[in-house]
CSV table of C-alpha atoms in Angstrom, one decimal:
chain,number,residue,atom,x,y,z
A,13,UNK,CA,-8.0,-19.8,0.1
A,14,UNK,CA,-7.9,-16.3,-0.4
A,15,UNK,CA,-9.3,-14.2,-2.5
A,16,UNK,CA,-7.9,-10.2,-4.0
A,17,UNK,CA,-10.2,-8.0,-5.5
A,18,UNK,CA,-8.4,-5.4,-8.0
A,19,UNK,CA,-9.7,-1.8,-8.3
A,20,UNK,CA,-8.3,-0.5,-11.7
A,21,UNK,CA,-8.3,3.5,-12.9
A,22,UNK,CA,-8.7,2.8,-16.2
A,23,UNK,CA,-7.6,6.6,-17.3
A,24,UNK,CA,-4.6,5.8,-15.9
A,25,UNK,CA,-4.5,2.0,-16.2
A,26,UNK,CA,-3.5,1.4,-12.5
A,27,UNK,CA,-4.4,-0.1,-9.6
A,28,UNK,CA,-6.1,2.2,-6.9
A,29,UNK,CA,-7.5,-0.7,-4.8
A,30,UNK,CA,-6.2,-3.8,-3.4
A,31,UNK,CA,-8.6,-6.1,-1.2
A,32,UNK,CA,-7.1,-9.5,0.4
A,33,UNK,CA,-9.9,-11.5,1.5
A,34,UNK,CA,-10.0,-14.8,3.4
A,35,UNK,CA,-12.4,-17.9,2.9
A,36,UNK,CA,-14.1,-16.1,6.2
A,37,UNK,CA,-14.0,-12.4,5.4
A,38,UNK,CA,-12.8,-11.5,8.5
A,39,UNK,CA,-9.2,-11.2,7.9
A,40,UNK,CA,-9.4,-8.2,5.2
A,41,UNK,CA,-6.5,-6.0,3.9
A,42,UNK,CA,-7.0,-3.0,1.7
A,43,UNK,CA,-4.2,-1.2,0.2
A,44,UNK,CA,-5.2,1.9,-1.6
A,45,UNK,CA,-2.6,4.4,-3.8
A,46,UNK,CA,-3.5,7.7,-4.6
A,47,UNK,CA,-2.3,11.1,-5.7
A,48,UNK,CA,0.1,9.3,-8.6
A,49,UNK,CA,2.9,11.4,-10.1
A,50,UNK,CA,5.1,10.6,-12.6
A,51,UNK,CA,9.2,10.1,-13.0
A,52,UNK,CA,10.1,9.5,-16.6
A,53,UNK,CA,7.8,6.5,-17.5
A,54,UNK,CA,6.9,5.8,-14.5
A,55,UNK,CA,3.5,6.7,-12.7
A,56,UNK,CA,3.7,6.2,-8.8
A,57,UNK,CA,1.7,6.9,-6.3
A,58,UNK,CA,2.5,9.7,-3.5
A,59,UNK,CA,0.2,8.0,-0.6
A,60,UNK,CA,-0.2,4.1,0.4
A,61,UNK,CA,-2.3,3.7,2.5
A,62,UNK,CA,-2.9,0.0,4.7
A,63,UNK,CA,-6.2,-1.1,6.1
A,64,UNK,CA,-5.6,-4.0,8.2
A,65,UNK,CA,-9.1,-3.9,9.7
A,66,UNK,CA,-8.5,-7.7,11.8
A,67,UNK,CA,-5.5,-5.6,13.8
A,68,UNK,CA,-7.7,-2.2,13.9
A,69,UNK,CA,-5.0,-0.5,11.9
A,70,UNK,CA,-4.0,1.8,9.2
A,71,UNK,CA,-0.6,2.2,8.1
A,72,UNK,CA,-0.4,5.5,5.6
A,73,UNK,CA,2.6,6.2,3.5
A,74,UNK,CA,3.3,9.6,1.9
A,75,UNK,CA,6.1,9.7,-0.6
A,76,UNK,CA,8.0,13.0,-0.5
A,77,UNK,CA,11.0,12.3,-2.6
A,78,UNK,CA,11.7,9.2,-4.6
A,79,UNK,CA,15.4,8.2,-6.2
A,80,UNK,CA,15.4,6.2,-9.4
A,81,UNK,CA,17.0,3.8,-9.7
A,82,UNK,CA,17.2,2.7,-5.9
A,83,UNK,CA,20.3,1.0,-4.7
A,84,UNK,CA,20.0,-0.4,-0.8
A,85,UNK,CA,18.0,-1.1,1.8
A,86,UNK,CA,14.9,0.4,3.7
A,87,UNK,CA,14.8,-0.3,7.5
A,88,UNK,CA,11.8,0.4,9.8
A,89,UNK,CA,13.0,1.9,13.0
A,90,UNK,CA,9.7,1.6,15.4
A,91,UNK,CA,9.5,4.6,18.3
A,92,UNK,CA,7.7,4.2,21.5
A,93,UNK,CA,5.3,1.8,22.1
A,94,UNK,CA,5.1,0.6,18.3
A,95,UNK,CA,6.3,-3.1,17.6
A,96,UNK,CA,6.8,-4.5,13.9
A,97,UNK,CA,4.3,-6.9,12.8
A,98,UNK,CA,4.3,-8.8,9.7
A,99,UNK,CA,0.7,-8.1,7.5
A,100,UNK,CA,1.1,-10.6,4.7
């Protein structure tokens, strides 16, 4: 099984922390937001950051500009030397 601990900011009431833990605790993935803003209702966070510590990675996100609603698609485009792997 796997088990996904929740780290809540209870000022804010969301998630800051994400932990995906396996029956072995070797495969662990954090996801971490920070730095939320807010659009209307809507409190979002400007950095995402990935801790796939099995690969020896970390993916971080920065959100410069968001569009709400969002129509479309989002395609990763990998440069030199970078392949996509699937986390989850």
């Amino acid at each position: 099984g796997v088990i996904l601990n929740y780290e809540i900011d209870c000022n804010r009431r969301k998630i800051v922390t994400v932990s995906q833990i396996d029956n072995f605790d070797k495969n662990v993935i954090k996801l971490r937001f920070e730095s939320f803003f807010r659009i209307g209702r809507n409190l979002i966070p400007k950095i995402i950051e990935i801790d796939a510590s099995q690969f020896n990675t970390v993916v971080k996100i920065k959100i410069i500009k968001l569009e709400l609603p969002w129509s479309g698609s989002i395609k990763f485009i990998p440069g030199k030397a970078y392949e996509l792997i699937e986390l989850v």
